[in-house]
XYZ file of C-alpha atoms in Angstrom:
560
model
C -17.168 -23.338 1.346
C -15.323 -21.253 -1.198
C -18.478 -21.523 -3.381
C -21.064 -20.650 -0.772
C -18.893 -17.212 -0.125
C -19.036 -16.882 -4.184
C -22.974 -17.499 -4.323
C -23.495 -14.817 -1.589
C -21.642 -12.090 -2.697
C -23.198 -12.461 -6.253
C -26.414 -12.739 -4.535
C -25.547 -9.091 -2.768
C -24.694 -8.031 -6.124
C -27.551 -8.565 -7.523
C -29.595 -6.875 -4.593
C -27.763 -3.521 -4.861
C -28.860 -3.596 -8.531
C -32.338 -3.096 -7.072
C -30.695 0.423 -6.210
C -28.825 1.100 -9.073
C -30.140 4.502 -9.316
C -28.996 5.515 -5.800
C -25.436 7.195 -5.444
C -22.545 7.907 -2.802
C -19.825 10.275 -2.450
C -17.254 7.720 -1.838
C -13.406 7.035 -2.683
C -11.355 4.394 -1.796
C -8.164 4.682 -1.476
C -6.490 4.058 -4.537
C -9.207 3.672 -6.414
C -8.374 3.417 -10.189
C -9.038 6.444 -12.854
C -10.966 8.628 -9.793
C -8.179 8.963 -7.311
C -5.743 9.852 -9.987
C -8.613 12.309 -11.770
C -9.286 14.299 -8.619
C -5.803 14.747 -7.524
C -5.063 16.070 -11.309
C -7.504 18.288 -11.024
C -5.547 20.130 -8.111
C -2.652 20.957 -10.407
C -5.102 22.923 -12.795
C -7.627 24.443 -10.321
C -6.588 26.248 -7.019
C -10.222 26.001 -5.743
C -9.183 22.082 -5.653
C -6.635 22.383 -2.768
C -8.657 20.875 0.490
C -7.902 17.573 0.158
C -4.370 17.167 1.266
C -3.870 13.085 0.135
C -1.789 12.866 2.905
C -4.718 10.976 4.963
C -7.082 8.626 2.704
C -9.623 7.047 1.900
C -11.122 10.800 1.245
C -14.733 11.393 2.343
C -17.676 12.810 0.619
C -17.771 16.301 2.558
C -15.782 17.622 -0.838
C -17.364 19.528 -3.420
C -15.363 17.939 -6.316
C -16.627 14.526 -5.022
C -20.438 16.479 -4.633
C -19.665 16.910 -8.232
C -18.600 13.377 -9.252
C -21.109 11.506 -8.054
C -24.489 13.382 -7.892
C -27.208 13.600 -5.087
C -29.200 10.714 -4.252
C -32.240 9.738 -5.991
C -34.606 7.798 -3.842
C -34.759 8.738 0.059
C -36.814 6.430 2.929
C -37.841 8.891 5.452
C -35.104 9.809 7.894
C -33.144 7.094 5.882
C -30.631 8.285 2.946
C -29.880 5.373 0.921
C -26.665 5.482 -1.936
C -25.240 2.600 -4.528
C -21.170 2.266 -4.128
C -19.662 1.861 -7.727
C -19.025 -1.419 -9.025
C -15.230 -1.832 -9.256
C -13.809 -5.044 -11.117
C -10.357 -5.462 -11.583
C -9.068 -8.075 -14.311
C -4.850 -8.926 -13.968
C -2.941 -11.453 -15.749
C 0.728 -12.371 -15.257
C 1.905 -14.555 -17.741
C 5.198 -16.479 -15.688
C 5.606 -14.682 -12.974
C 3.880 -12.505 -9.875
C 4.229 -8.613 -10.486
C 2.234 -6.067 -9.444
C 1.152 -4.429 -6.181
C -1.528 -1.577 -4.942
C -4.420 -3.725 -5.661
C -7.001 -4.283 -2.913
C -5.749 -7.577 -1.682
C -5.310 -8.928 -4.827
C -1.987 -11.820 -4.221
C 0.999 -11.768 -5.934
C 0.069 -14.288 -8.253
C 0.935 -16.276 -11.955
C -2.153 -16.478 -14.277
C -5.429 -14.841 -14.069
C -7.134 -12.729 -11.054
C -10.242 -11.253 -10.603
C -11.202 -8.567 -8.040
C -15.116 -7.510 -7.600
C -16.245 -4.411 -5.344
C -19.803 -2.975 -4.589
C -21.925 -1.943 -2.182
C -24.929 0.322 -0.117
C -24.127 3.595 1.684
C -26.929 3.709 4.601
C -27.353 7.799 6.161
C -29.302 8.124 8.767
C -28.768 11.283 10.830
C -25.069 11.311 11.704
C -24.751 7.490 11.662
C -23.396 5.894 8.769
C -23.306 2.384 7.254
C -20.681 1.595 4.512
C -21.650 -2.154 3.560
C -18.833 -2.788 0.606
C -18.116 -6.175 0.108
C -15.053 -7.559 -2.125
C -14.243 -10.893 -3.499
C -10.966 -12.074 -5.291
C -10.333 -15.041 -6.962
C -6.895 -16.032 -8.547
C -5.481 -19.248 -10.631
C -2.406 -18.843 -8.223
C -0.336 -21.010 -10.764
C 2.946 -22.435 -9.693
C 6.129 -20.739 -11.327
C 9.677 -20.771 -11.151
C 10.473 -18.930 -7.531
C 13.499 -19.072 -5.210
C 15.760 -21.584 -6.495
C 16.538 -24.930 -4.279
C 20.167 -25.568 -5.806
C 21.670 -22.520 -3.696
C 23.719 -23.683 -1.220
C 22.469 -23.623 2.768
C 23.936 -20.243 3.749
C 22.506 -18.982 0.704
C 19.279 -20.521 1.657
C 19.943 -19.335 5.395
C 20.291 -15.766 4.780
C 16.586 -16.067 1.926
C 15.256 -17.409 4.972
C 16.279 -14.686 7.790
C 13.998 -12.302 5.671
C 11.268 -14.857 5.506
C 11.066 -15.882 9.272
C 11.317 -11.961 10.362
C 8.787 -11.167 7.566
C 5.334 -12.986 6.450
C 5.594 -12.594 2.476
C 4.969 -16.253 0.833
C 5.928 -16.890 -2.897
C 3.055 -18.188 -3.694
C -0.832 -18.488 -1.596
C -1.218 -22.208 -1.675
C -0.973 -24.830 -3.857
C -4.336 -24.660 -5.433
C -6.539 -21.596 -7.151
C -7.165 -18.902 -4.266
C -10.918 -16.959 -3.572
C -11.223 -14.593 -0.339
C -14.333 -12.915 0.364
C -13.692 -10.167 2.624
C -16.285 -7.118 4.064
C -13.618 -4.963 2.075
C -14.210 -1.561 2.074
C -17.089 -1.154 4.925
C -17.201 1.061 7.547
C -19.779 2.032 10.355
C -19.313 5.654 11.980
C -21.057 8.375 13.559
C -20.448 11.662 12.048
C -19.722 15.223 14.206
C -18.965 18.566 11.989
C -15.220 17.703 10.784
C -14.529 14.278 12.748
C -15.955 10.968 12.978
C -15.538 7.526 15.197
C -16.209 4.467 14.189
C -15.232 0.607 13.269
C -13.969 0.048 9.425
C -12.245 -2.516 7.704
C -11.742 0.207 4.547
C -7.911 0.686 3.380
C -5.824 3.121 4.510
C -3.227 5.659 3.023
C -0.778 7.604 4.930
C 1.072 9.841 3.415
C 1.333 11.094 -0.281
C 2.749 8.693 -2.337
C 0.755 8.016 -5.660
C 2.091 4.174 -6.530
C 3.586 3.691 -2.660
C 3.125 4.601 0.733
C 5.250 4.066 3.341
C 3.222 3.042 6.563
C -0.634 1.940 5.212
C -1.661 1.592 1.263
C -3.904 -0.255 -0.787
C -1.533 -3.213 -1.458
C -2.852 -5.851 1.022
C -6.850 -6.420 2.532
C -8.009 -3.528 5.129
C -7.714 -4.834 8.437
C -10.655 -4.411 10.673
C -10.092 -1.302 13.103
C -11.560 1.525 15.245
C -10.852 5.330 13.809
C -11.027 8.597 15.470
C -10.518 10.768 12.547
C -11.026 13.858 10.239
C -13.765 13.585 7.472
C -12.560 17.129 6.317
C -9.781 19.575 7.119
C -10.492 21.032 10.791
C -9.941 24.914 10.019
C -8.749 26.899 12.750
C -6.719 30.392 12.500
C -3.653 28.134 12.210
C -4.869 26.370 9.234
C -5.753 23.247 8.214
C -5.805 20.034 10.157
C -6.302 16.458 9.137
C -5.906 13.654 10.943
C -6.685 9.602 12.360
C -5.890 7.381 15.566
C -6.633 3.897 14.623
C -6.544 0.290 16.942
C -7.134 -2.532 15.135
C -5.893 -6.339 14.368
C -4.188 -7.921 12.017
C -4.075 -11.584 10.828
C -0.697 -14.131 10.048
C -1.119 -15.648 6.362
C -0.267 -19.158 8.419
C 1.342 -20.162 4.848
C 5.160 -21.442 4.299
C 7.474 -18.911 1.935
C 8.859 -21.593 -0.224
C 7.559 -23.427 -2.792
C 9.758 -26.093 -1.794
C 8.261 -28.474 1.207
C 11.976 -29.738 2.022
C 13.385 -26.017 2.594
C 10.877 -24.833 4.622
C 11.131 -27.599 6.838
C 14.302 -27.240 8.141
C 14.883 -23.217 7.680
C 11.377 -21.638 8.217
C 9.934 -21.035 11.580
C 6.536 -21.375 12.136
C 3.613 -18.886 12.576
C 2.784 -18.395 16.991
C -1.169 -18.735 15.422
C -1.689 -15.570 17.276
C -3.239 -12.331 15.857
C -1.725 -9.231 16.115
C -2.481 -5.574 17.659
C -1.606 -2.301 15.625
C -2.120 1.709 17.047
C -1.262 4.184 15.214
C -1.677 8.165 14.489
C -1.432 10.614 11.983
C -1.644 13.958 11.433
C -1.442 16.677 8.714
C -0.963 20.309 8.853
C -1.449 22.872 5.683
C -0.739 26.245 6.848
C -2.833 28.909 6.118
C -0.055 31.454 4.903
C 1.741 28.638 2.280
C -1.954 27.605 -0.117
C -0.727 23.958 -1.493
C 1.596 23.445 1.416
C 0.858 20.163 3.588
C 2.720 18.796 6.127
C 2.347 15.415 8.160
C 3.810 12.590 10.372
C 2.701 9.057 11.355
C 3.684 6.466 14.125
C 2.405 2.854 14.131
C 3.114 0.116 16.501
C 2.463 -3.820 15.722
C 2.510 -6.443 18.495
C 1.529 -10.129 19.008
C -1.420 -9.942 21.429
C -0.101 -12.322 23.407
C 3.184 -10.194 24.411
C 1.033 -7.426 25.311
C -0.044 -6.444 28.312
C -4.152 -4.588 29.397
C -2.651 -1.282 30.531
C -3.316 2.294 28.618
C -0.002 2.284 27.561
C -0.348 -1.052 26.291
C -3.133 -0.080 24.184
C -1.649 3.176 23.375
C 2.116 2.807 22.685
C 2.435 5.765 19.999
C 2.147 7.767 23.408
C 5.780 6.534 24.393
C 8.713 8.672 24.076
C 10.572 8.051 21.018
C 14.128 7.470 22.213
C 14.853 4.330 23.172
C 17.279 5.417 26.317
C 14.318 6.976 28.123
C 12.583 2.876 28.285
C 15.621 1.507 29.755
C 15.418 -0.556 32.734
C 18.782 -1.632 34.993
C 21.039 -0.097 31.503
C 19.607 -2.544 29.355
C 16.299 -2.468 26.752
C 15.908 -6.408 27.207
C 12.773 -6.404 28.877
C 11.232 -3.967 26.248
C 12.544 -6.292 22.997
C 11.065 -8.913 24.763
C 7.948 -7.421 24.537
C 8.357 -7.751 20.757
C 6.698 -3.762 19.815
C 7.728 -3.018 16.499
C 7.393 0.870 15.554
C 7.651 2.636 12.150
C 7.194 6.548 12.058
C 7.676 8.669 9.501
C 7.324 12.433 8.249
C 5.660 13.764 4.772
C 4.812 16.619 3.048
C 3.105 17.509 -0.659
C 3.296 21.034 -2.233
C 0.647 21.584 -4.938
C 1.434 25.086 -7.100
C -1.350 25.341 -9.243
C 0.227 28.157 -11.312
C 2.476 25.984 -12.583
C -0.156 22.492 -13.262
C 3.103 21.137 -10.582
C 3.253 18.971 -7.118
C 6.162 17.734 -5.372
C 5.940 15.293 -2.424
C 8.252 12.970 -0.479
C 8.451 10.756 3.248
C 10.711 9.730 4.662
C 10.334 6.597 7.528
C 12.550 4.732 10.171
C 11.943 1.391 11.475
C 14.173 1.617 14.373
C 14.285 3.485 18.050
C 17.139 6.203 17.761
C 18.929 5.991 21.309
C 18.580 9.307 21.632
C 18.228 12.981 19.917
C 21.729 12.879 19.333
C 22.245 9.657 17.952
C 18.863 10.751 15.472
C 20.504 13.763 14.068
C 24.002 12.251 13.663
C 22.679 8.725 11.957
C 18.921 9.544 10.099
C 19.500 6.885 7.629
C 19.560 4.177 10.142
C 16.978 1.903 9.729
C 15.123 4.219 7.190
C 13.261 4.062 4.176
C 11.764 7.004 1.859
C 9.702 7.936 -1.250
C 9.973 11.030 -3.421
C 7.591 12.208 -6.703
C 6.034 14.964 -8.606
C 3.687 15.140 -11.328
C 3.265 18.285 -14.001
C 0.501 18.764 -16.313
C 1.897 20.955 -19.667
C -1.735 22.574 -21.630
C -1.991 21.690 -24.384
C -3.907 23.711 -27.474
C -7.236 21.827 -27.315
C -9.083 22.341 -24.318
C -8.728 20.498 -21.274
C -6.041 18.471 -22.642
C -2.357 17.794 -21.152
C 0.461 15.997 -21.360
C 1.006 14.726 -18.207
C 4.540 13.899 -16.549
C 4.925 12.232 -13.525
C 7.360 9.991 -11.014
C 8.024 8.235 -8.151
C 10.928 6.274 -7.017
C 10.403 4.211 -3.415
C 13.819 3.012 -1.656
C 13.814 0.516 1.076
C 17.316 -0.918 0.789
C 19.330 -0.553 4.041
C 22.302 2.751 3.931
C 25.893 1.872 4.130
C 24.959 2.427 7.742
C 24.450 -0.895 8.028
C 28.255 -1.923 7.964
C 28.864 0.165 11.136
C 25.730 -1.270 13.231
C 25.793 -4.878 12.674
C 28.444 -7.399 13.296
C 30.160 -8.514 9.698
C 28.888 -7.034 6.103
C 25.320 -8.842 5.734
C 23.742 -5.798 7.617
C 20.630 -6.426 9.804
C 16.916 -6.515 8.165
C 14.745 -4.854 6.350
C 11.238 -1.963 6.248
C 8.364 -3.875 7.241
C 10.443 -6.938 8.752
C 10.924 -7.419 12.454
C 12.826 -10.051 14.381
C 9.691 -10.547 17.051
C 6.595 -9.245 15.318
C 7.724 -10.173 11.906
C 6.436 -9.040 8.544
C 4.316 -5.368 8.911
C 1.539 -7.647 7.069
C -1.747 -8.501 6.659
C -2.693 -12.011 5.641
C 0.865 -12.071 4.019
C 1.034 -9.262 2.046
C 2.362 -5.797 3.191
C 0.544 -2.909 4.773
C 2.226 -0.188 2.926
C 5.010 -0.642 0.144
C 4.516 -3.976 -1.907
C 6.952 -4.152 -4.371
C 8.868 -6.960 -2.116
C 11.610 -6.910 0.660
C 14.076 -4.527 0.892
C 13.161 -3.708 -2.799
C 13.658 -0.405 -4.543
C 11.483 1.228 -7.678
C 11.673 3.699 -9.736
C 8.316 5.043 -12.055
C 8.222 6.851 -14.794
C 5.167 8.017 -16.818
C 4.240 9.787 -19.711
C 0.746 10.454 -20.707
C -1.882 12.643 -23.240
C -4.522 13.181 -20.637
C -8.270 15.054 -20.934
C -10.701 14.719 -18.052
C -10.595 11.078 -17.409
C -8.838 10.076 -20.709
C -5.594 9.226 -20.638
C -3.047 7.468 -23.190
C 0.527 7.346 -22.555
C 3.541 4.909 -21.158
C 5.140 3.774 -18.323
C 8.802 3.062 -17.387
C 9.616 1.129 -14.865
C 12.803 0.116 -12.865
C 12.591 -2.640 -9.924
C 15.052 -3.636 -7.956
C 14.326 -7.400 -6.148
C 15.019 -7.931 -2.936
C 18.325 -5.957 -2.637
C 18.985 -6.511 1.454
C 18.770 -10.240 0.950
C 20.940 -9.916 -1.807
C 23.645 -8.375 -0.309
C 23.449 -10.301 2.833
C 23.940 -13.276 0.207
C 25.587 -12.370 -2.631
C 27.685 -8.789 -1.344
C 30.687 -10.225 -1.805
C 30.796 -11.924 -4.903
C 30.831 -11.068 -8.905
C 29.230 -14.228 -10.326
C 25.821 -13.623 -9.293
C 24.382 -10.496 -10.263
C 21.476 -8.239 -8.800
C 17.644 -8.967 -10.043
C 16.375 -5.689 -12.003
C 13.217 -5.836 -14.123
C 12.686 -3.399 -16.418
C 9.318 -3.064 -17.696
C 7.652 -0.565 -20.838
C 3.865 -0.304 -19.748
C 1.385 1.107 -22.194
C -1.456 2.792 -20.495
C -5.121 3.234 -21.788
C -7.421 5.031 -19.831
C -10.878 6.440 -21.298
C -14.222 7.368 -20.033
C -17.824 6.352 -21.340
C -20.553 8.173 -19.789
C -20.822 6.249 -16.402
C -18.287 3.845 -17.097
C -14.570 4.376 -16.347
C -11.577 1.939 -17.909
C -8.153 1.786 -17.167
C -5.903 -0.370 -18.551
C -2.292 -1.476 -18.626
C 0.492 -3.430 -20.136
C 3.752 -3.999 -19.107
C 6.226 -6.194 -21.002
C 8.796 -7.161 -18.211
C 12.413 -8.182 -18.672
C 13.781 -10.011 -15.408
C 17.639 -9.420 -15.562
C 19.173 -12.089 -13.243
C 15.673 -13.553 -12.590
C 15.758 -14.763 -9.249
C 19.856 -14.317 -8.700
C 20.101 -17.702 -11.085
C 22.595 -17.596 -13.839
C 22.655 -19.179 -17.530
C 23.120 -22.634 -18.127
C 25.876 -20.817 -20.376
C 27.483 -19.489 -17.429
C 31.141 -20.290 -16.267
C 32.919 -18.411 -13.062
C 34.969 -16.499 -15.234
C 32.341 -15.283 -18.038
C 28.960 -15.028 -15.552
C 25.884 -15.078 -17.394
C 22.437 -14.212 -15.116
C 19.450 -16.065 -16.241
C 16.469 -13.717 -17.934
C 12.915 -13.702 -18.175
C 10.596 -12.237 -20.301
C 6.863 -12.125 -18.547
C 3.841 -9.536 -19.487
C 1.854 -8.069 -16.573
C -2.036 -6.839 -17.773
C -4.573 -5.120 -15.898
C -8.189 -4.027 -16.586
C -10.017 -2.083 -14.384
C -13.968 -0.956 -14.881
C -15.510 1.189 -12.894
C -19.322 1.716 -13.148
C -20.799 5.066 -11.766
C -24.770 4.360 -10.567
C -25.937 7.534 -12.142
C -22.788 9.069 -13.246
C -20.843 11.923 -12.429
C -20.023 15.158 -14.044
């Protein structure tokens, strides 16, 4: 079967090669090098400022994209017909999974391949996005959650597990998934657009997170009412989406170990589940560079919901939770098993000074009221802050670029005052009745792992699309578990990596490269300690892994 899926998306490879000389105005989300290139390009040239990045993937009605991939070549009459670039992604992880923001790529040990393509159909105001993806991993076994902890140890792993839908590892064989990937069919009016897509989302403005909807797991398929452009109006700008659509269980056991999932994990319902959500932007017209934004999603099992409007519509609900009480209790409503996440944004781009500055900020959790919202924000909340700032250089066109992020997901100290005892309750993107925020087992927005924190750091030369520089990176595993676990102990330490990436980007004519290294030191891989180790001199187990990543990106035509 696996074959078959490979034979025919080669065999739709091959066909759009009859069109090679046809072009799109296209970006994924997230795609490598031309994401990153555009968005630069806003720090240097105040024309640039449109495009918020608050709400992607970002359309073609924008001149810099008019300008990066040129008109179309060949034309049936009535019928516009464009070649997608060919994205391949190569990644290799030598002992261990790292990585995230990759199209659906898994968390994986060994080699992975990702492959992208496709036809852009135009015909009047209706148009066909047919963009195909296939991935294929070695999914290796390697050394994961260790067996020898004791059961309360292996309780509390497990609590984050059965509330979440995050496996170690995707099977115990090589993985392939061929998915319709970034395709969409809409019909087009002025500014706005409907239509059914199973493209990847972004909400908000993170550039290596996002909070609610990223690139880090495969899209889910979905209908849109949104902006293809900013709606002016004497306001300002306006971007936004309303999406309904379905996501899928992974159906696979967290452990690697048969006998621990047997008696701690509980198993998937087999049901799909339903997801509504909204979000809008704002830049106003009196602040250039200013953009402002919110987003609400709800995720439910299908078979807790019910057929009414509101059913279908929850982000319509109030958002304190006293106003759905029933008989002074919310039981009936947490039976139904809604989870919500909302969150607010904002970016400022100054061109004057080659500078941006963005940040959101989410919570997980009903407050019970205004009150209770103001006095306790970091309840239940998670957040993201970066910049980025371009310094000219003498030759022309040439920077040295500076920019961060750091995403935090770990519970507040909040937690000891809401929950019974000190192991605090769960974590973003976990819920006790609709489980992991997830698509086929990987996360929806931030993918670095449970309750995880990170902080980026990079340093780069950059001209046009060239770029050569490093990155430094701090990660912080799984931090709710291990408090919940470990809090109250000295022997076993937190799991940091800390990783020195080396980045090579560099363009040639209508092909695009971007590249990566990261050597990765796992302090306290795992929460294991030394064979060394005693309970009075505690010694955490290391491990050194490398984490590699090619990505090519072929232009039909080229761009300018």
């Amino acid at each position: 079967m696996n074959c078959l899926k490979i034979k025919y998306f080669f065999l739709f490879w091959i066909f759009i090669f009859l069109f090679y000389r046809l072009e799109a105005q296209v970006l994924p989300a997230g795609n490598p090098m031309l994401e990153e290139n555009i968005r630069r390009n806003q720090l240097i040239d105040s024309t640039e400022q449109k495009a918020s990045f608050l709400l992607r993937p970002i359309s073609g009605n924008y001149d810099f994209l008019n300008r990066l991939f040129p008109e179309f070549l060949a034309k049936i009459p009535a019928v516009e017909i464009y070649a997608l670039p060919l994205t391949a992604i190569s990644q290799m992880n030598t002992k261990r999974p790292y990585g995230w923001g990759d199209y659906g790529m898994i968390p994986s040990r060994g080699g992975q391949q990702y492959i992208s393509s496709g036809l852009f159909i135009k015909y009047k105001f209706i148009h066909l996005q047919l963009q195909p993806d296939l991935v294929l991993a070695q999914n290796k076994a390697y050394q994961g959650f260790s067996r020898e902890f004791r059961d309360g140890i292996q309780a509390a792993r497990f609590i984050f597990w059965n509330f979440g839908d995050y496996p170690e590892r995707f099977g115990s064989a090589g993985y392939s998934k061929f998915s319709l990937g970034q395709s969409k069919l809409s019909a087009q009016f002025g500014a706005f657009e409907a239509g059914i897509s199973t493209q990847n989302l972004w909400w908000g403005p993170g550039q290596w997170n996002a909070l609610t909807f990223s690139n880090n797991a495969q899209g889910f398929p979905h209908l849109s009412l949104n902006t293809t452009k900013p709606a002016k109006t004497f306001l300002g700008n306006f971007e936004g989406q309303l999406i309904m659509g379905r996501i899928e269980e992974s159906g696979l056991k967290p452990s690697q170990h048969a006998d621990l999932n047997d008696r701690f994990f509980t198993d998937f319902t087999g049901d799909w589940k339903y997801v509504n959500g909204i979000t809008v932007s704002y830049s106003p017209k009196w602040i250039p560079g200013l953009f402002l934004g919110f987003s609400r999603t709800f995720q439910q099992y299908r078979e807790r919901m019910g057929d009414g409007f509101r059913d279908y519509f929850p982000i319509l609900d109030p958002f304190q939770k006293e106003s759905i009480f029933e008989n002074g209790n919310t039981v009936e409503f947490d039976g139904a098993g809604r989870d919500q996440t909302a969150t607010l944004f904002f970016r400022w781009v100054i061109p004057k000074h080659h500078t941006e500055f963005y940040a959101e900020f989410g919570r997980r959790d009903h407050a019970f009221n205004w009150r209770d919202a103001i006095l306790t924000p970091e309840h239940a909340r998670a957040y993201l802050m970066g910049f980025s700032k371009l310094i000219p250089l003498s030759k022309e066109n040439q920077y040295v670029q500076l920019r961060g992020e750091m995403t935090h997901q770990q519970e507040s100290i909040n937690r000891y005052i809401r929950y019974r005892g000190l192991g605090g309750g769960i974590s973003w993107h976990t819920h006790t009745r609709a489980r992991g925020f997830a698509n086929y087992g990987q996360p929806l927005g931030v993918g670095i792992g449970v309750g995880s924190n990170v902080q980026t750091l990079e340093l780069a030369i950059v001209e046009n699309f060239n770029k050569y520089g490093i990155l430094l990176e701090r990660l912080e595993n799984q931090q709710d578990f291990y408090y919940r676990a470990f809090g109250q102990q000295k022997e076993h330490k937190p799991w940091v990596d800390l990783s020195l990436g080396f980045l090579f980007d560099h363009r040639w004519d209508n092909l695009l490269l971007s590249s990566k290294v990261q050597l990765i030191h796992g302090r306290n891989y795992q929460w294991q300690l030394d064979p060394s180790s005693t309970p009075d001199f505690p010694k955490g187990e290391n491990l050194f892994s490398v984490h590699s990543q090619v990505s090519l990106v072929y232009l039909w035509g080229g761009g300018k």
